[in-house]
């Protein structure tokens, strides 16, 4: 057997000598993926906003179409009725769920005093447990809830005014949705108030 | 079928029926059970998996001499995950409604054992040509399995095939077929049928 030079062996057994291929591939794939993202992100965002536009009328009663507007530094959808008058608001919101970021749309009444609908756009929660946050039977309990107080999830079968019945086995996902709604509605109400006070 | 170095053609043909990834190797059953509710989803899933499988097999085969035995799985997963992310972006950009329908099952291609199995069995040992034909054969086999399962489930469950109504209007849709139990029933029956067929052939030839 050929004896290898000690220096060569030293390099071969070093951290870099073992893992250089993994490192090079990571860099290569990293650049490829950022290229793909830079190239496609715009189109994906358009798809998403088209999708949101289609959902807008289902979140605000009486709305037939939506229009993207800026309130303060937030970009939201203004839901319009047949006469092109404001029927409500739809806020796109996102936040951390149990597994990954959850993206939702929050429907609000014109004065933003209560919720008029909720829809989950994107989630990667545990299938069968956390993924039940997309079910309309669960989401419908948000409709009509006031926005002055924060919503909290509860295990109580008969939830009180500002409580949301949590999904069995998915306490964190339920909590996340409440949290996302609370935070974003509060932010939006603050911006809306600012705009109305100083048009 | 345990020859040392099968040729490209053998690899290609084995993938379709004799070593069908779903019915014979029983690999990648998660997508097979989950997205075989209708033909369109099944075909999209097949294309996505085929793209990842072909790309991953090509890359792994190109760098097979550089692989270190104890780090090979890391390299496989890294390669597969990158291509899956690309597919995920492509679907979201060009076929958004399907991307929403398939949901987490596109990212889950990463853990589809068909791909890692092909990297391990074929691509890390054989040349690029063989690896590509192996990937195409396995993808066809995977597609065949998915489409046959989806056909049964869509026809019995919603009375349509690829969106076209083929059952009479009086057909009571077997909703069970669209639910998880239906997937297991069809899966079991088809594996049984394929095995029965193979044993018939074997008996004849012996």
CSV table of C-alpha atoms in Angstrom, one decimal:
chain,number,residue,atom,x,y,z
A,1,UNK,CA,0.0,0.0,0.0
A,2,UNK,CA,1.3,3.4,-0.9
A,3,UNK,CA,2.1,5.5,2.1
A,4,UNK,CA,0.5,8.9,2.0
A,5,UNK,CA,2.4,12.1,2.9
A,6,UNK,CA,1.5,13.2,6.5
A,7,UNK,CA,0.6,16.7,5.3
A,8,UNK,CA,-1.8,15.3,2.7
A,9,UNK,CA,-3.4,13.1,5.4
A,10,UNK,CA,-3.7,16.1,7.7
A,11,UNK,CA,-5.6,18.1,5.0
A,12,UNK,CA,-7.7,15.1,4.1
A,13,UNK,CA,-8.9,14.5,7.6
A,14,UNK,CA,-9.4,18.2,8.5
A,15,UNK,CA,-12.8,19.7,8.8
A,16,UNK,CA,-12.5,21.4,5.4
A,17,UNK,CA,-11.0,18.4,3.7
A,18,UNK,CA,-14.1,16.4,4.7
A,19,UNK,CA,-16.8,18.9,4.0
A,20,UNK,CA,-15.6,21.1,1.1
A,21,UNK,CA,-18.1,19.5,-1.3
A,22,UNK,CA,-21.1,20.2,1.1
A,23,UNK,CA,-19.9,23.8,1.5
A,24,UNK,CA,-19.4,24.4,-2.2
A,25,UNK,CA,-22.8,22.8,-3.0
A,26,UNK,CA,-24.5,24.9,-0.3
A,27,UNK,CA,-23.1,28.1,-1.8
A,28,UNK,CA,-24.0,27.1,-5.3
A,29,UNK,CA,-27.6,26.1,-4.5
A,30,UNK,CA,-27.9,29.2,-2.3
A,31,UNK,CA,-27.1,31.4,-5.2
A,32,UNK,CA,-29.4,29.4,-7.6
A,33,UNK,CA,-32.3,29.7,-5.2
A,34,UNK,CA,-31.8,33.4,-4.7
A,35,UNK,CA,-31.7,33.8,-8.4
A,36,UNK,CA,-35.0,31.8,-8.8
A,37,UNK,CA,-36.6,33.8,-6.1
A,38,UNK,CA,-35.5,37.2,-7.5
A,39,UNK,CA,-36.9,36.1,-10.9
A,40,UNK,CA,-40.3,34.7,-9.7
A,41,UNK,CA,-41.1,36.6,-6.6
A,42,UNK,CA,-42.9,39.4,-8.4
A,43,UNK,CA,-45.2,37.0,-10.2
A,44,UNK,CA,-45.9,35.0,-7.1
A,45,UNK,CA,-46.9,38.3,-5.3
A,46,UNK,CA,-49.2,39.2,-8.2
A,47,UNK,CA,-50.8,35.7,-7.9
A,48,UNK,CA,-51.3,36.2,-4.2
A,49,UNK,CA,-52.9,39.6,-4.4
A,50,UNK,CA,-55.2,38.3,-7.2
A,51,UNK,CA,-56.2,35.5,-4.9
A,52,UNK,CA,-56.8,37.9,-2.1
A,53,UNK,CA,-58.9,40.1,-4.3
A,54,UNK,CA,-61.1,37.1,-5.1
A,55,UNK,CA,-61.5,36.4,-1.4
A,56,UNK,CA,-62.3,40.0,-0.4
A,57,UNK,CA,-66.1,39.8,-1.2
A,58,UNK,CA,-66.4,36.6,1.0
A,59,UNK,CA,-65.0,38.4,4.0
A,60,UNK,CA,-67.1,41.5,4.0
A,61,UNK,CA,-70.8,41.3,3.6
A,62,UNK,CA,-72.2,43.3,0.7
A,63,UNK,CA,-68.8,43.8,-0.9
A,64,UNK,CA,-68.4,42.9,-4.6
A,65,UNK,CA,-64.9,44.0,-5.3
A,66,UNK,CA,-61.8,45.2,-3.5
A,67,UNK,CA,-59.1,47.9,-4.1
A,68,UNK,CA,-55.7,48.1,-2.7
A,69,UNK,CA,-55.2,51.3,-0.6
A,70,UNK,CA,-52.6,52.6,1.9
A,71,UNK,CA,-53.7,53.6,5.3
A,72,UNK,CA,-50.8,55.2,7.2
A,73,UNK,CA,-47.9,52.9,6.3
A,74,UNK,CA,-50.1,49.8,5.9
A,75,UNK,CA,-51.3,48.4,2.6
A,76,UNK,CA,-54.8,47.0,2.9
A,77,UNK,CA,-57.8,46.3,0.7
A,78,UNK,CA,-60.8,48.5,0.8
A,79,UNK,CA,-63.9,46.3,0.1
A,80,UNK,CA,-66.4,48.2,-2.1
A,81,UNK,CA,-70.1,47.5,-2.6
A,82,UNK,CA,-72.2,47.8,-5.8
A,83,UNK,CA,-72.3,51.6,-5.6
A,84,UNK,CA,-68.5,51.8,-5.1
A,85,UNK,CA,-69.0,52.8,-1.5
A,86,UNK,CA,-66.9,51.3,1.3
A,87,UNK,CA,-68.4,48.1,2.7
A,88,UNK,CA,-65.5,47.3,5.0
A,89,UNK,CA,-61.8,46.6,5.2
A,90,UNK,CA,-59.6,43.5,4.5
A,91,UNK,CA,-56.2,43.4,6.1
A,92,UNK,CA,-53.5,41.0,4.9
A,93,UNK,CA,-51.6,39.8,8.0
A,94,UNK,CA,-48.9,37.2,8.8
A,95,UNK,CA,-47.3,35.9,11.8
A,96,UNK,CA,-45.6,32.9,13.3
A,97,UNK,CA,-47.7,29.7,13.7
A,98,UNK,CA,-46.6,26.4,15.1
A,99,UNK,CA,-44.7,25.2,12.1
A,100,UNK,CA,-44.2,28.2,9.8
A,101,UNK,CA,-45.5,31.6,9.1
A,102,UNK,CA,-49.3,31.8,8.7
A,103,UNK,CA,-50.8,34.3,6.3
A,104,UNK,CA,-54.4,35.4,6.8
A,105,UNK,CA,-56.9,37.9,5.6
A,106,UNK,CA,-59.0,39.8,8.2
A,107,UNK,CA,-62.3,41.3,7.2
A,108,UNK,CA,-63.5,44.3,9.2
A,109,UNK,CA,-66.6,46.4,9.3
A,110,UNK,CA,-66.3,50.0,7.7
A,111,UNK,CA,-65.5,51.6,11.1
A,112,UNK,CA,-63.2,48.7,12.0
A,113,UNK,CA,-65.2,48.1,15.2
A,114,UNK,CA,-65.8,44.4,14.7
A,115,UNK,CA,-64.6,41.4,12.6
A,116,UNK,CA,-66.7,40.5,9.6
A,117,UNK,CA,-64.7,37.5,8.4
A,118,UNK,CA,-61.4,35.6,8.4
A,119,UNK,CA,-59.6,33.5,5.8
A,120,UNK,CA,-56.4,31.6,5.9
A,121,UNK,CA,-54.3,32.1,2.8
A,122,UNK,CA,-51.2,30.1,3.6
A,123,UNK,CA,-50.3,27.8,6.4
A,124,UNK,CA,-48.0,24.8,6.9
A,125,UNK,CA,-49.4,23.6,10.3
A,126,UNK,CA,-49.6,19.9,11.3
A,127,UNK,CA,-52.0,18.2,8.8
A,128,UNK,CA,-55.2,17.1,10.5
A,129,UNK,CA,-54.6,19.1,13.7
A,130,UNK,CA,-53.2,22.6,13.2
A,131,UNK,CA,-54.4,22.7,9.6
A,132,UNK,CA,-57.9,22.8,10.9
A,133,UNK,CA,-57.5,26.5,11.3
A,134,UNK,CA,-58.5,26.7,7.6
A,135,UNK,CA,-62.0,25.2,8.3
A,136,UNK,CA,-64.8,27.7,7.9
A,137,UNK,CA,-66.7,26.2,10.8
A,138,UNK,CA,-63.8,27.2,13.1
A,139,UNK,CA,-63.1,30.5,11.4
A,140,UNK,CA,-66.8,31.5,11.5
A,141,UNK,CA,-66.7,32.1,15.3
A,142,UNK,CA,-64.5,35.1,14.7
A,143,UNK,CA,-67.3,36.8,12.8
A,144,UNK,CA,-68.9,39.6,14.8
A,145,UNK,CA,-66.3,39.7,17.5
A,146,UNK,CA,-65.5,43.3,18.7
A,147,UNK,CA,-62.0,44.6,18.1
A,148,UNK,CA,-61.6,46.8,21.2
A,149,UNK,CA,-60.5,44.0,23.4
A,150,UNK,CA,-58.0,41.3,22.5
A,151,UNK,CA,-59.2,37.8,21.6
A,152,UNK,CA,-58.0,34.9,23.7
A,153,UNK,CA,-58.2,31.2,22.9
A,154,UNK,CA,-60.0,29.1,25.5
A,155,UNK,CA,-60.7,25.4,26.1
A,156,UNK,CA,-64.1,26.3,27.5
A,157,UNK,CA,-66.8,24.7,25.3
A,158,UNK,CA,-68.9,27.8,25.6
A,159,UNK,CA,-66.6,30.8,24.9
A,160,UNK,CA,-67.4,34.2,26.3
A,161,UNK,CA,-67.5,37.5,24.4
A,162,UNK,CA,-63.8,37.8,23.6
A,163,UNK,CA,-62.9,34.1,23.7
A,164,UNK,CA,-62.2,31.8,20.8
A,165,UNK,CA,-62.7,28.0,21.1
A,166,UNK,CA,-59.3,26.5,20.6
A,167,UNK,CA,-58.9,23.5,18.3
A,168,UNK,CA,-58.2,20.2,20.2
A,169,UNK,CA,-54.5,19.3,19.7
A,170,UNK,CA,-53.7,22.6,18.1
A,171,UNK,CA,-53.6,25.1,21.0
A,172,UNK,CA,-50.5,26.9,19.5
A,173,UNK,CA,-52.0,27.3,16.1
A,174,UNK,CA,-55.3,28.6,17.6
A,175,UNK,CA,-53.3,31.0,19.8
A,176,UNK,CA,-51.2,32.2,16.8
A,177,UNK,CA,-54.3,33.1,14.8
A,178,UNK,CA,-55.7,35.1,17.7
A,179,UNK,CA,-52.4,36.8,18.2
A,180,UNK,CA,-52.1,37.7,14.5
A,181,UNK,CA,-55.6,39.1,14.5
A,182,UNK,CA,-55.1,41.1,17.7
A,183,UNK,CA,-51.8,42.6,16.6
A,184,UNK,CA,-52.8,43.6,13.1
A,185,UNK,CA,-56.2,44.9,13.9
A,186,UNK,CA,-54.8,47.0,16.7
A,187,UNK,CA,-52.1,48.4,14.3
A,188,UNK,CA,-54.7,49.1,11.6
A,189,UNK,CA,-57.1,50.8,14.0
A,190,UNK,CA,-54.4,53.1,15.2
A,191,UNK,CA,-53.4,54.0,11.6
A,192,UNK,CA,-57.1,54.5,10.7
A,193,UNK,CA,-57.7,56.8,13.7
A,194,UNK,CA,-54.6,58.8,12.9
A,195,UNK,CA,-55.7,59.2,9.3
A,196,UNK,CA,-59.3,60.3,10.3
A,197,UNK,CA,-57.9,62.8,12.8
A,198,UNK,CA,-55.5,64.3,10.3
A,199,UNK,CA,-56.8,63.7,6.8
B,1,UNK,CA,-32.9,-8.2,-10.7
B,2,UNK,CA,-29.7,-7.8,-8.6
B,3,UNK,CA,-27.3,-7.4,-11.5
B,4,UNK,CA,-24.2,-5.3,-10.7
B,5,UNK,CA,-24.4,-2.5,-13.3
B,6,UNK,CA,-27.7,-2.5,-15.2
B,7,UNK,CA,-27.7,-0.6,-18.5
B,8,UNK,CA,-29.7,2.5,-19.2
B,9,UNK,CA,-32.4,0.7,-21.0
B,10,UNK,CA,-32.8,-1.9,-18.2
B,11,UNK,CA,-33.0,0.9,-15.6
B,12,UNK,CA,-35.6,2.6,-17.7
B,13,UNK,CA,-37.9,-0.4,-18.1
B,14,UNK,CA,-37.5,-1.6,-14.5
B,15,UNK,CA,-38.8,1.7,-13.3
B,16,UNK,CA,-42.1,1.4,-15.0
B,17,UNK,CA,-43.4,-2.0,-13.8
B,18,UNK,CA,-40.9,-4.6,-12.6
B,19,UNK,CA,-39.5,-2.1,-10.0
B,20,UNK,CA,-42.4,0.3,-9.9
B,21,UNK,CA,-41.6,2.7,-7.0
B,22,UNK,CA,-45.1,2.6,-5.6
B,23,UNK,CA,-46.5,-0.9,-6.4
B,24,UNK,CA,-43.3,-2.9,-6.1
B,25,UNK,CA,-40.9,-1.0,-3.9
B,26,UNK,CA,-43.8,0.6,-1.9
B,27,UNK,CA,-41.8,3.9,-1.6
B,28,UNK,CA,-43.2,7.4,-1.7
B,29,UNK,CA,-46.6,6.3,-0.5
B,30,UNK,CA,-47.2,9.6,1.2
B,31,UNK,CA,-47.9,11.6,-2.0
B,32,UNK,CA,-49.5,8.5,-3.6
B,33,UNK,CA,-52.1,8.4,-0.8
B,34,UNK,CA,-52.5,12.1,-0.4
B,35,UNK,CA,-52.7,13.6,-3.8
B,36,UNK,CA,-54.4,10.9,-5.8
B,37,UNK,CA,-57.9,12.4,-5.3
B,38,UNK,CA,-58.0,13.7,-8.9
B,39,UNK,CA,-56.1,13.3,-12.1
B,40,UNK,CA,-54.9,16.9,-12.4
B,41,UNK,CA,-53.3,16.9,-8.9
B,42,UNK,CA,-51.8,13.5,-9.6
B,43,UNK,CA,-50.2,14.7,-12.9
B,44,UNK,CA,-48.9,17.9,-11.4
B,45,UNK,CA,-47.4,15.9,-8.5
B,46,UNK,CA,-45.8,13.5,-11.0
B,47,UNK,CA,-44.3,16.3,-13.0
B,48,UNK,CA,-42.9,18.0,-9.9
B,49,UNK,CA,-41.4,14.8,-8.6
B,50,UNK,CA,-40.0,13.9,-12.1
B,51,UNK,CA,-38.3,17.3,-12.3
B,52,UNK,CA,-36.7,16.9,-8.9
B,53,UNK,CA,-35.8,13.2,-9.5
B,54,UNK,CA,-34.1,13.9,-12.9
B,55,UNK,CA,-32.2,17.0,-11.7
B,56,UNK,CA,-31.1,15.3,-8.5
B,57,UNK,CA,-30.0,12.1,-10.2
B,58,UNK,CA,-28.0,14.2,-12.8
B,59,UNK,CA,-26.2,16.3,-10.2
B,60,UNK,CA,-25.5,13.3,-7.9
B,61,UNK,CA,-24.2,11.2,-10.8
B,62,UNK,CA,-21.9,14.1,-12.0
B,63,UNK,CA,-20.3,14.4,-8.6
B,64,UNK,CA,-20.4,10.7,-7.6
B,65,UNK,CA,-16.6,10.4,-7.5
B,66,UNK,CA,-16.3,13.3,-5.0
B,67,UNK,CA,-18.9,11.9,-2.6
B,68,UNK,CA,-17.6,10.8,0.9
B,69,UNK,CA,-19.5,7.8,2.1
B,70,UNK,CA,-20.4,9.3,5.5
B,71,UNK,CA,-21.5,12.6,4.0
B,72,UNK,CA,-23.4,11.4,1.0
B,73,UNK,CA,-26.9,11.6,2.6
B,74,UNK,CA,-26.2,15.3,3.4
B,75,UNK,CA,-25.3,16.0,-0.2
B,76,UNK,CA,-28.4,14.1,-1.4
B,77,UNK,CA,-30.8,16.0,0.8
B,78,UNK,CA,-29.1,19.3,0.0
B,79,UNK,CA,-29.5,18.7,-3.7
B,80,UNK,CA,-33.1,17.4,-3.4
B,81,UNK,CA,-34.2,20.2,-1.1
B,82,UNK,CA,-32.8,22.9,-3.5
B,83,UNK,CA,-34.7,21.5,-6.5
B,84,UNK,CA,-37.9,21.0,-4.5
B,85,UNK,CA,-37.7,24.7,-3.5
B,86,UNK,CA,-37.3,25.6,-7.2
B,87,UNK,CA,-40.4,23.5,-8.1
B,88,UNK,CA,-42.4,25.1,-5.3
B,89,UNK,CA,-41.6,28.6,-6.6
B,90,UNK,CA,-42.3,27.6,-10.2
B,91,UNK,CA,-45.7,26.1,-9.2
B,92,UNK,CA,-46.6,29.2,-7.2
B,93,UNK,CA,-45.7,31.4,-10.1
B,94,UNK,CA,-47.3,29.6,-13.0
B,95,UNK,CA,-50.0,27.3,-11.5
B,96,UNK,CA,-51.1,29.1,-8.4
B,97,UNK,CA,-54.4,27.3,-7.9
B,98,UNK,CA,-52.7,23.9,-8.0
B,99,UNK,CA,-50.0,25.2,-5.7
B,100,UNK,CA,-52.7,26.0,-3.2
B,101,UNK,CA,-54.4,22.7,-3.7
B,102,UNK,CA,-51.2,20.6,-3.2
B,103,UNK,CA,-50.3,22.7,-0.2
B,104,UNK,CA,-47.6,21.1,1.9
B,105,UNK,CA,-47.2,18.1,-0.4
B,106,UNK,CA,-44.9,19.9,-2.7
B,107,UNK,CA,-42.3,20.8,0.0
B,108,UNK,CA,-42.8,17.2,1.2
B,109,UNK,CA,-41.2,15.9,-2.0
B,110,UNK,CA,-38.0,16.5,-0.1
B,111,UNK,CA,-38.7,13.5,2.1
B,112,UNK,CA,-40.0,11.4,-0.8
B,113,UNK,CA,-37.9,8.3,-0.4
B,114,UNK,CA,-38.1,7.4,-4.1
B,115,UNK,CA,-35.7,10.2,-4.9
B,116,UNK,CA,-33.2,9.5,-2.1
B,117,UNK,CA,-33.4,5.8,-3.0
B,118,UNK,CA,-32.6,6.5,-6.6
B,119,UNK,CA,-29.7,8.7,-5.7
B,120,UNK,CA,-28.3,6.0,-3.4
B,121,UNK,CA,-29.0,3.0,-5.6
B,122,UNK,CA,-28.3,4.3,-9.1
B,123,UNK,CA,-27.0,7.9,-9.4
B,124,UNK,CA,-24.2,7.6,-6.9
B,125,UNK,CA,-22.8,4.5,-8.6
B,126,UNK,CA,-23.5,4.9,-12.4
B,127,UNK,CA,-22.9,7.3,-15.2
B,128,UNK,CA,-25.1,10.4,-16.0
B,129,UNK,CA,-26.9,8.7,-18.9
B,130,UNK,CA,-27.9,5.7,-16.9
B,131,UNK,CA,-28.9,7.9,-14.0
B,132,UNK,CA,-31.1,10.1,-16.2
B,133,UNK,CA,-32.8,7.1,-17.9
B,134,UNK,CA,-33.3,5.6,-14.5
B,135,UNK,CA,-34.9,8.8,-13.2
B,136,UNK,CA,-37.3,9.0,-16.3
B,137,UNK,CA,-38.3,5.3,-15.8
B,138,UNK,CA,-39.0,5.7,-12.1
B,139,UNK,CA,-40.9,8.9,-12.8
B,140,UNK,CA,-43.1,7.2,-15.4
B,141,UNK,CA,-43.6,4.3,-12.9
B,142,UNK,CA,-44.6,6.8,-10.2
B,143,UNK,CA,-46.9,8.7,-12.6
B,144,UNK,CA,-48.5,5.4,-13.7
B,145,UNK,CA,-49.2,4.5,-10.1
B,146,UNK,CA,-50.5,7.9,-9.2
B,147,UNK,CA,-52.7,8.2,-12.3
B,148,UNK,CA,-54.2,4.7,-11.9
B,149,UNK,CA,-55.0,5.4,-8.2
B,150,UNK,CA,-56.4,8.8,-9.0
B,151,UNK,CA,-58.5,7.3,-11.8
B,152,UNK,CA,-60.2,4.9,-9.5
B,153,UNK,CA,-60.7,7.5,-6.8
B,154,UNK,CA,-61.9,10.3,-9.0
B,155,UNK,CA,-64.3,8.1,-11.0
B,156,UNK,CA,-65.8,6.4,-7.9
B,157,UNK,CA,-65.6,9.4,-5.7
B,158,UNK,CA,-66.8,12.2,-7.9
B,159,UNK,CA,-68.0,10.5,-11.0
B,160,UNK,CA,-65.6,12.4,-13.3
B,161,UNK,CA,-62.3,11.7,-14.9
B,162,UNK,CA,-59.9,14.6,-15.4
B,163,UNK,CA,-62.9,16.9,-14.8
B,164,UNK,CA,-65.2,15.3,-17.4
B,165,UNK,CA,-68.4,13.6,-16.2
B,166,UNK,CA,-68.3,9.9,-17.2
B,167,UNK,CA,-70.6,8.2,-14.7
B,168,UNK,CA,-74.3,8.6,-15.2
B,169,UNK,CA,-75.9,11.5,-13.2
B,170,UNK,CA,-77.6,9.0,-10.9
B,171,UNK,CA,-74.2,7.8,-9.7
B,172,UNK,CA,-74.1,8.3,-5.9
B,173,UNK,CA,-70.6,9.7,-5.4
B,174,UNK,CA,-68.6,7.5,-3.0
B,175,UNK,CA,-67.2,10.3,-0.9
B,176,UNK,CA,-65.3,7.7,1.1
B,177,UNK,CA,-63.0,7.2,-2.0
B,178,UNK,CA,-61.9,10.9,-1.7
B,179,UNK,CA,-61.1,10.5,2.0
B,180,UNK,CA,-58.0,8.8,3.4
B,181,UNK,CA,-59.7,5.3,3.8
B,182,UNK,CA,-60.5,5.3,0.1
B,183,UNK,CA,-56.8,5.9,-0.7
B,184,UNK,CA,-55.8,2.9,1.4
B,185,UNK,CA,-58.5,0.6,-0.2
B,186,UNK,CA,-57.4,1.5,-3.8
B,187,UNK,CA,-53.7,1.3,-2.8
B,188,UNK,CA,-54.2,-2.2,-1.4
B,189,UNK,CA,-56.3,-3.5,-4.3
B,190,UNK,CA,-53.8,-2.2,-6.9
B,191,UNK,CA,-50.7,-3.6,-5.1
B,192,UNK,CA,-52.6,-6.9,-4.9
B,193,UNK,CA,-53.6,-6.8,-8.6
B,194,UNK,CA,-50.0,-6.0,-9.7
B,195,UNK,CA,-48.6,-8.9,-7.5
B,196,UNK,CA,-51.3,-11.3,-8.7
B,197,UNK,CA,-50.4,-10.4,-12.3
B,198,UNK,CA,-46.7,-10.9,-11.7
B,199,UNK,CA,-47.2,-14.3,-10.1
B,200,UNK,CA,-49.4,-15.4,-13.0
B,201,UNK,CA,-46.6,-14.5,-15.4
B,202,UNK,CA,-44.1,-16.3,-13.3
B,203,UNK,CA,-46.2,-19.5,-13.1
B,204,UNK,CA,-46.6,-19.5,-16.9
B,205,UNK,CA,-42.9,-19.1,-17.6
B,206,UNK,CA,-41.8,-21.8,-15.1
